[in-house]
């Protein structure tokens, strides 16, 4: 009983310590960025005046152009009707969209263009469908998972992002936020018990090891972190105050966090159920059988992780494939080397999580008295 109470106390201390860290970090404010931002407002298509195809200047490629009469639905120009050309996405009569207004530096006149279609109603529908599926098929665990997800997003938005923009080390901040997400998410979803504690310890150790491997990989492959346009724009906006190689490291660790969580919890529960089913089994036997389960999990998850990264980079892969570029030179490019490192380091982290989480779970959960093990020796906190 004393050990069970101590397990609860350890979990509670962890939570309060990390919540304190959250409030400290939440006071960090991002640097003020200077933007020459255009004005974005919602508008509605009143009439499609003309549709035609034109060649893009300098390229032998046709693109569709529309001439639209639209009405502005919000802002200081509410109710104003204008005519503009649209070469972004074809819009239909009655469709709402976001209109971008800029002021010409030459003559000071307003210039209008289509910014984005109005997607929010469809997004809200699918978010609602997701929540409904979680509630119907996930039950109380699904509700806890949603709360955990919301908490994780809050930490990323109000702690991780402001801290990085303020100039803190992206690596240290990412490790800290990852640990907070692991702790709070795990205990909210699965409760304060020894099984959760075993999984949490396994995840934290794995995250630290994965961070060390990612640091070595990024350093020795000389990745700068400027593989995307977003990184270049962000560097200009923050006047070079962010360590982008460190940001790349943080992104790798945050990216592997979700799948790592699945592995660690799965292994801890496997150990728990094996001991419940066979309390006469030794620790080494339970460890070997749990590892057998973990190996099957590894095969599926590594494949899932790699295919997910490939799917996200599919347009880029098609671009290089169609260019018939040399394979060796292509792999050496930073944009490809970065994705390879993401996949490899993430996969190594998943593989390490299995033996680490299993060992810790066996150490914490499997309690045997000399040579007379019994079910009574396993008590879930």
GROMACS .gro file of N, CA and C in nm, residues 25-147:
model
  369
   25UNK      N    1   0.673   2.938  -1.845
   25UNK     CA    2   0.696   2.955  -1.988
   25UNK      C    3   0.588   3.038  -2.054
   26UNK      N    4   0.463   3.027  -2.003
   26UNK     CA    5   0.352   3.097  -2.067
   26UNK      C    6   0.366   3.248  -2.056
   27UNK      N    7   0.454   3.294  -1.967
   27UNK     CA    8   0.478   3.437  -1.955
   27UNK      C    9   0.574   3.490  -2.061
   28UNK      N   10   0.636   3.394  -2.132
   28UNK     CA   11   0.729   3.434  -2.238
   28UNK      C   12   0.648   3.492  -2.353
   29UNK      N   13   0.691   3.601  -2.401
   29UNK     CA   14   0.621   3.665  -2.512
   29UNK      C   15   0.709   3.661  -2.636
   30UNK      N   16   0.643   3.633  -2.748
   30UNK     CA   17   0.718   3.630  -2.874
   30UNK      C   18   0.763   3.770  -2.910
   31UNK      N   19   0.874   3.774  -2.984
   31UNK     CA   20   0.923   3.904  -3.029
   31UNK      C   21   0.821   3.967  -3.123
   32UNK      N   22   0.816   4.097  -3.122
   32UNK     CA   23   0.725   4.167  -3.211
   32UNK      C   24   0.783   4.163  -3.352
   33UNK      N   25   0.704   4.109  -3.445
   33UNK     CA   26   0.749   4.096  -3.583
   33UNK      C   27   0.687   4.207  -3.666
   34UNK      N   28   0.761   4.253  -3.760
   34UNK     CA   29   0.717   4.364  -3.843
   34UNK      C   30   0.664   4.309  -3.975
   35UNK      N   31   0.539   4.331  -4.003
   35UNK     CA   32   0.479   4.283  -4.127
   35UNK      C   33   0.420   4.401  -4.205
   36UNK      N   34   0.433   4.393  -4.334
   36UNK     CA   35   0.360   4.484  -4.422
   36UNK      C   36   0.240   4.404  -4.472
   37UNK      N   37   0.149   4.373  -4.382
   37UNK     CA   38   0.044   4.276  -4.410
   37UNK      C   39  -0.069   4.339  -4.490
   38UNK      N   40  -0.121   4.265  -4.588
   38UNK     CA   41  -0.239   4.311  -4.660
   38UNK      C   42  -0.362   4.294  -4.573
   39UNK      N   43  -0.473   4.350  -4.615
   39UNK     CA   44  -0.599   4.338  -4.543
   39UNK      C   45  -0.677   4.222  -4.602
   40UNK      N   46  -0.718   4.129  -4.515
   40UNK     CA   47  -0.794   4.012  -4.557
   40UNK      C   48  -0.937   4.025  -4.505
   41UNK      N   49  -1.033   4.006  -4.593
   41UNK     CA   50  -1.173   4.012  -4.552
   41UNK      C   51  -1.255   3.913  -4.634
   42UNK      N   52  -1.370   3.876  -4.577
   42UNK     CA   53  -1.455   3.779  -4.646
   42UNK      C   54  -1.536   3.850  -4.755
   43UNK      N   55  -1.557   3.779  -4.867
   43UNK     CA   56  -1.635   3.836  -4.979
   43UNK      C   57  -1.719   3.725  -5.042
   44UNK      N   58  -1.813   3.766  -5.124
   44UNK     CA   59  -1.902   3.671  -5.192
   44UNK      C   60  -1.902   3.698  -5.342
   45UNK      N   61  -1.901   3.591  -5.420
   45UNK     CA   62  -1.905   3.604  -5.566
   45UNK      C   63  -2.048   3.636  -5.609
   46UNK      N   64  -2.068   3.753  -5.668
   46UNK     CA   65  -2.200   3.790  -5.719
   46UNK      C   66  -2.223   3.739  -5.859
   47UNK      N   67  -2.115   3.738  -5.939
   47UNK     CA   68  -2.130   3.698  -6.079
   47UNK      C   69  -1.995   3.661  -6.138
   48UNK      N   70  -1.993   3.553  -6.218
   48UNK     CA   71  -1.873   3.517  -6.293
   48UNK      C   72  -1.886   3.582  -6.431
   49UNK      N   73  -1.811   3.688  -6.455
   49UNK     CA   74  -1.826   3.765  -6.579
   49UNK      C   75  -1.760   3.695  -6.698
   50UNK      N   76  -1.646   3.630  -6.675
   50UNK     CA   77  -1.575   3.567  -6.787
   50UNK      C   78  -1.481   3.457  -6.735
   51UNK      N   79  -1.468   3.351  -6.814
   51UNK     CA   80  -1.372   3.245  -6.787
   51UNK      C   81  -1.294   3.215  -6.913
   52UNK      N   82  -1.162   3.206  -6.900
   52UNK     CA   83  -1.078   3.181  -7.017
   52UNK      C   84  -0.946   3.116  -6.974
   53UNK      N   85  -0.874   3.063  -7.071
   53UNK     CA   86  -0.743   3.004  -7.046
   53UNK      C   87  -0.636   3.092  -7.110
   54UNK      N   88  -0.529   3.116  -7.035
   54UNK     CA   89  -0.418   3.197  -7.084
   54UNK      C   90  -0.286   3.125  -7.057
   55UNK      N   91  -0.188   3.158  -7.139
   55UNK     CA   92  -0.055   3.106  -7.113
   55UNK      C   93   0.012   3.186  -7.001
   56UNK      N   94   0.075   3.115  -6.909
   56UNK     CA   95   0.150   3.182  -6.804
   56UNK      C   96   0.274   3.246  -6.865
   57UNK      N   97   0.297   3.376  -6.841
   57UNK     CA   98   0.412   3.444  -6.902
   57UNK      C   99   0.543   3.372  -6.872
   58UNK      N  100   0.620   3.345  -6.980
   58UNK     CA  101   0.749   3.279  -6.964
   58UNK      C  102   0.742   3.128  -6.965
   59UNK      N  103   0.621   3.072  -6.960
   59UNK     CA  104   0.604   2.927  -6.959
   59UNK      C  105   0.502   2.886  -7.064
   60UNK      N  106   0.522   2.770  -7.118
   60UNK     CA  107   0.426   2.719  -7.216
   60UNK      C  108   0.320   2.635  -7.146
   61UNK      N  109   0.258   2.696  -7.046
   61UNK     CA  110   0.158   2.627  -6.963
   61UNK      C  111   0.033   2.712  -6.956
   62UNK      N  112  -0.082   2.649  -6.979
   62UNK     CA  113  -0.209   2.721  -6.972
   62UNK      C  114  -0.264   2.721  -6.830
   63UNK      N  115  -0.326   2.830  -6.792
   63UNK     CA  116  -0.392   2.842  -6.663
   63UNK      C  117  -0.529   2.905  -6.683
   64UNK      N  118  -0.622   2.870  -6.595
   64UNK     CA  119  -0.757   2.925  -6.605
   64UNK      C  120  -0.766   3.058  -6.531
   65UNK      N  121  -0.830   3.154  -6.596
   65UNK     CA  122  -0.851   3.287  -6.538
   65UNK      C  123  -1.001   3.314  -6.533
   66UNK      N  124  -1.043   3.382  -6.428
   66UNK     CA  125  -1.181   3.426  -6.415
   66UNK      C  126  -1.186   3.577  -6.391
   67UNK      N  127  -1.290   3.638  -6.442
   67UNK     CA  128  -1.320   3.777  -6.407
   67UNK      C  129  -1.447   3.773  -6.322
   68UNK      N  130  -1.437   3.822  -6.199
   68UNK     CA  131  -1.546   3.809  -6.103
   68UNK      C  132  -1.595   3.945  -6.057
   69UNK      N  133  -1.726   3.952  -6.033
   69UNK     CA  134  -1.783   4.066  -5.962
   69UNK      C  135  -1.819   4.017  -5.823
   70UNK      N  136  -1.762   4.082  -5.723
   70UNK     CA  137  -1.778   4.032  -5.586
   70UNK      C  138  -1.823   4.144  -5.493
   71UNK      N  139  -1.875   4.102  -5.378
   71UNK     CA  140  -1.920   4.194  -5.275
   71UNK      C  141  -1.845   4.166  -5.145
   72UNK      N  142  -1.787   4.270  -5.086
   72UNK     CA  143  -1.713   4.255  -4.960
   72UNK      C  144  -1.812   4.245  -4.845
   73UNK      N  145  -1.793   4.144  -4.758
   73UNK     CA  146  -1.890   4.113  -4.653
   73UNK      C  147  -1.850   4.160  -4.515
   74UNK      N  148  -1.730   4.213  -4.498
   74UNK     CA  149  -1.687   4.257  -4.365
   74UNK      C  150  -1.575   4.359  -4.378
   75UNK      N  151  -1.544   4.423  -4.267
   75UNK     CA  152  -1.435   4.520  -4.266
   75UNK      C  153  -1.480   4.661  -4.298
   76UNK      N  154  -1.385   4.747  -4.321
   76UNK     CA  155  -1.415   4.889  -4.344
   76UNK      C  156  -1.478   4.912  -4.481
   77UNK      N  157  -1.466   4.816  -4.572
   77UNK     CA  158  -1.528   4.830  -4.704
   77UNK      C  159  -1.653   4.742  -4.717
   78UNK      N  160  -1.718   4.716  -4.606
   78UNK     CA  161  -1.838   4.633  -4.603
   78UNK      C  162  -1.941   4.681  -4.705
   79UNK      N  163  -1.990   4.588  -4.789
   79UNK     CA  164  -2.093   4.620  -4.887
   79UNK      C  165  -2.040   4.668  -5.021
   80UNK      N  166  -1.911   4.697  -5.031
   80UNK     CA  167  -1.854   4.747  -5.156
   80UNK      C  168  -1.849   4.636  -5.260
   81UNK      N  169  -1.887   4.669  -5.386
   81UNK     CA  170  -1.880   4.574  -5.496
   81UNK      C  171  -1.762   4.610  -5.586
   82UNK      N  172  -1.684   4.510  -5.624
   82UNK     CA  173  -1.566   4.532  -5.709
   82UNK      C  174  -1.558   4.423  -5.814
   83UNK      N  175  -1.474   4.447  -5.913
   83UNK     CA  176  -1.445   4.348  -6.017
   83UNK      C  177  -1.296   4.313  -6.010
   84UNK      N  178  -1.265   4.185  -6.015
   84UNK     CA  179  -1.124   4.144  -6.006
   84UNK      C  180  -1.100   4.020  -6.091
   85UNK      N  181  -0.971   3.994  -6.118
   85UNK     CA  182  -0.930   3.874  -6.191
   85UNK      C  183  -0.883   3.769  -6.092
   86UNK      N  184  -0.922   3.645  -6.119
   86UNK     CA  185  -0.887   3.533  -6.031
   86UNK      C  186  -0.811   3.428  -6.110
   87UNK      N  187  -0.686   3.402  -6.070
   87UNK     CA  188  -0.607   3.297  -6.134
   87UNK      C  189  -0.565   3.191  -6.031
   88UNK      N  190  -0.636   3.188  -5.916
   88UNK     CA  191  -0.599   3.096  -5.809
   88UNK      C  192  -0.681   2.967  -5.817
   89UNK      N  193  -0.805   2.969  -5.774
   89UNK     CA  194  -0.896   2.856  -5.784
   89UNK      C  195  -1.029   2.907  -5.837
   90UNK      N  196  -1.088   2.831  -5.928
   90UNK     CA  197  -1.216   2.872  -5.984
   90UNK      C  198  -1.324   2.879  -5.876
   91UNK      N  199  -1.398   2.988  -5.876
   91UNK     CA  200  -1.505   3.008  -5.780
   91UNK      C  201  -1.639   3.010  -5.854
   92UNK      N  202  -1.746   2.978  -5.780
   92UNK     CA  203  -1.879   2.975  -5.838
   92UNK      C  204  -1.964   3.089  -5.783
   93UNK      N  205  -2.070   3.123  -5.855
   93UNK     CA  206  -2.161   3.227  -5.811
   93UNK      C  207  -2.221   3.191  -5.676
   94UNK      N  208  -2.221   3.286  -5.582
   94UNK     CA  209  -2.273   3.264  -5.449
   94UNK      C  210  -2.171   3.208  -5.351
   95UNK      N  211  -2.053   3.172  -5.400
   95UNK     CA  212  -1.951   3.114  -5.311
   95UNK      C  213  -1.879   3.224  -5.234
   96UNK      N  214  -1.851   3.195  -5.107
   96UNK     CA  215  -1.776   3.290  -5.024
   96UNK      C  216  -1.628   3.255  -5.026
   97UNK      N  217  -1.546   3.357  -5.010
   97UNK     CA  218  -1.401   3.338  -5.011
   97UNK      C  219  -1.336   3.452  -4.934
   98UNK      N  220  -1.204   3.441  -4.914
   98UNK     CA  221  -1.130   3.549  -4.849
   98UNK      C  222  -1.060   3.633  -4.955
   99UNK      N  223  -1.085   3.763  -4.946
   99UNK     CA  224  -1.033   3.860  -5.042
   99UNK      C  225  -0.912   3.932  -4.981
  100UNK      N  226  -0.807   3.945  -5.060
  100UNK     CA  227  -0.688   4.016  -5.013
  100UNK      C  228  -0.678   4.152  -5.080
  101UNK      N  229  -0.665   4.257  -4.997
  101UNK     CA  230  -0.653   4.393  -5.051
  101UNK      C  231  -0.516   4.450  -5.015
  102UNK      N  232  -0.444   4.496  -5.115
  102UNK     CA  233  -0.316   4.562  -5.094
  102UNK      C  234  -0.321   4.701  -5.158
  103UNK      N  235  -0.234   4.786  -5.113
  103UNK     CA  236  -0.227   4.923  -5.167
  103UNK      C  237  -0.103   4.935  -5.254
  104UNK      N  238  -0.122   4.978  -5.378
  104UNK     CA  239  -0.011   4.991  -5.471
  104UNK      C  240   0.088   5.099  -5.423
  105UNK      N  241   0.215   5.066  -5.426
  105UNK     CA  242   0.318   5.162  -5.387
  105UNK      C  243   0.343   5.265  -5.497
  106UNK      N  244   0.287   5.239  -5.615
  106UNK     CA  245   0.309   5.329  -5.729
  106UNK      C  246   0.205   5.440  -5.731
  107UNK      N  247   0.076   5.401  -5.730
  107UNK     CA  248  -0.029   5.502  -5.743
  107UNK      C  249  -0.120   5.510  -5.620
  108UNK      N  250  -0.094   5.425  -5.518
  108UNK     CA  251  -0.173   5.430  -5.396
  108UNK      C  252  -0.313   5.374  -5.409
  109UNK      N  253  -0.343   5.307  -5.521
  109UNK     CA  254  -0.476   5.251  -5.540
  109UNK      C  255  -0.486   5.111  -5.479
  110UNK      N  256  -0.610   5.073  -5.444
  110UNK     CA  257  -0.634   4.940  -5.390
  110UNK      C  258  -0.623   4.835  -5.500
  111UNK      N  259  -0.559   4.721  -5.466
  111UNK     CA  260  -0.550   4.608  -5.557
  111UNK      C  261  -0.609   4.486  -5.486
  112UNK      N  262  -0.691   4.410  -5.560
  112UNK     CA  263  -0.763   4.299  -5.499
  112UNK      C  264  -0.725   4.168  -5.567
  113UNK      N  265  -0.727   4.061  -5.488
  113UNK     CA  266  -0.703   3.927  -5.542
  113UNK      C  267  -0.767   3.825  -5.448
  114UNK      N  268  -0.788   3.705  -5.500
  114UNK     CA  269  -0.844   3.596  -5.421
  114UNK      C  270  -0.735   3.540  -5.331
  115UNK      N  271  -0.761   3.539  -5.201
  115UNK     CA  272  -0.664   3.484  -5.106
  115UNK      C  273  -0.685   3.334  -5.085
  116UNK      N  274  -0.802   3.296  -5.037
  116UNK     CA  275  -0.832   3.155  -5.009
  116UNK      C  276  -0.982   3.132  -5.021
  117UNK      N  277  -1.023   3.013  -5.066
  117UNK     CA  278  -1.166   2.978  -5.055
  117UNK      C  279  -1.206   2.972  -4.907
  118UNK      N  280  -1.333   2.986  -4.879
  118UNK     CA  281  -1.383   2.982  -4.741
  118UNK      C  282  -1.407   2.836  -4.704
  119UNK      N  283  -1.312   2.778  -4.631
  119UNK     CA  284  -1.314   2.633  -4.602
  119UNK      C  285  -1.368   2.600  -4.463
  120UNK      N  286  -1.385   2.699  -4.378
  120UNK     CA  287  -1.414   2.672  -4.237
  120UNK      C  288  -1.538   2.587  -4.212
  121UNK      N  289  -1.651   2.608  -4.282
  121UNK     CA  290  -1.768   2.521  -4.255
  121UNK      C  291  -1.737   2.373  -4.276
  122UNK      N  292  -1.663   2.341  -4.382
  122UNK     CA  293  -1.627   2.201  -4.408
  122UNK      C  294  -1.532   2.150  -4.301
  123UNK      N  295  -1.436   2.234  -4.262
  123UNK     CA  296  -1.343   2.195  -4.155
  123UNK      C  297  -1.417   2.167  -4.026
  124UNK      N  298  -1.513   2.255  -3.991
  124UNK     CA  299  -1.591   2.235  -3.870
  124UNK      C  300  -1.669   2.104  -3.875
  125UNK      N  301  -1.721   2.071  -3.992
  125UNK     CA  302  -1.798   1.947  -4.007
  125UNK      C  303  -1.710   1.826  -3.977
  126UNK      N  304  -1.590   1.821  -4.035
  126UNK     CA  305  -1.503   1.704  -4.016
  126UNK      C  306  -1.445   1.700  -3.874
  127UNK      N  307  -1.421   1.815  -3.815
  127UNK     CA  308  -1.378   1.816  -3.674
  127UNK      C  309  -1.490   1.759  -3.587
  128UNK      N  310  -1.613   1.802  -3.612
  128UNK     CA  311  -1.727   1.749  -3.538
  128UNK      C  312  -1.744   1.600  -3.559
  129UNK      N  313  -1.724   1.553  -3.682
  129UNK     CA  314  -1.734   1.411  -3.711
  129UNK      C  315  -1.627   1.332  -3.635
  130UNK      N  316  -1.506   1.387  -3.630
  130UNK     CA  317  -1.396   1.325  -3.555
  130UNK      C  318  -1.431   1.313  -3.407
  131UNK      N  319  -1.479   1.423  -3.348
  131UNK     CA  320  -1.515   1.422  -3.206
  131UNK      C  321  -1.627   1.322  -3.180
  132UNK      N  322  -1.725   1.317  -3.270
  132UNK     CA  323  -1.837   1.224  -3.255
  132UNK      C  324  -1.788   1.079  -3.257
  133UNK      N  325  -1.699   1.047  -3.351
  133UNK     CA  326  -1.643   0.911  -3.361
  133UNK      C  327  -1.567   0.874  -3.233
  134UNK      N  328  -1.490   0.970  -3.181
  134UNK     CA  329  -1.415   0.944  -3.057
  134UNK      C  330  -1.509   0.918  -2.942
  135UNK      N  331  -1.615   0.997  -2.929
  135UNK     CA  332  -1.708   0.983  -2.818
  135UNK      C  333  -1.788   0.853  -2.828
  136UNK      N  334  -1.833   0.819  -2.949
  136UNK     CA  335  -1.917   0.700  -2.966
  136UNK      C  336  -1.836   0.572  -2.950
  137UNK      N  337  -1.720   0.566  -3.013
  137UNK     CA  338  -1.644   0.441  -3.014
  137UNK      C  339  -1.532   0.438  -2.909
  138UNK      N  340  -1.495   0.554  -2.856
  138UNK     CA  341  -1.387   0.558  -2.758
  138UNK      C  342  -1.434   0.561  -2.613
  139UNK      N  343  -1.559   0.601  -2.590
  139UNK     CA  344  -1.611   0.605  -2.454
  139UNK      C  345  -1.534   0.702  -2.367
  140UNK      N  346  -1.518   0.665  -2.240
  140UNK     CA  347  -1.450   0.751  -2.144
  140UNK      C  348  -1.303   0.771  -2.180
  141UNK      N  349  -1.241   0.666  -2.237
  141UNK     CA  350  -1.102   0.679  -2.279
  141UNK      C  351  -1.089   0.777  -2.395
  142UNK      N  352  -1.190   0.777  -2.481
  142UNK     CA  353  -1.190   0.872  -2.593
  142UNK      C  354  -1.201   1.015  -2.544
  143UNK      N  355  -1.286   1.037  -2.441
  143UNK     CA  356  -1.300   1.172  -2.384
  143UNK      C  357  -1.169   1.215  -2.321
  144UNK      N  358  -1.107   1.125  -2.247
  144UNK     CA  359  -0.977   1.157  -2.187
  144UNK      C  360  -0.873   1.187  -2.294
  145UNK      N  361  -0.877   1.111  -2.403
  145UNK     CA  362  -0.784   1.135  -2.512
  145UNK      C  363  -0.802   1.273  -2.574
  146UNK      N  364  -0.928   1.315  -2.590
  146UNK     CA  365  -0.956   1.448  -2.643
  146UNK      C  366  -0.903   1.557  -2.551
  147UNK      N  367  -0.925   1.539  -2.420
  147UNK     CA  368  -0.873   1.637  -2.323
  147UNK      C  369  -0.721   1.644  -2.331
   0.00000   0.00000   0.00000
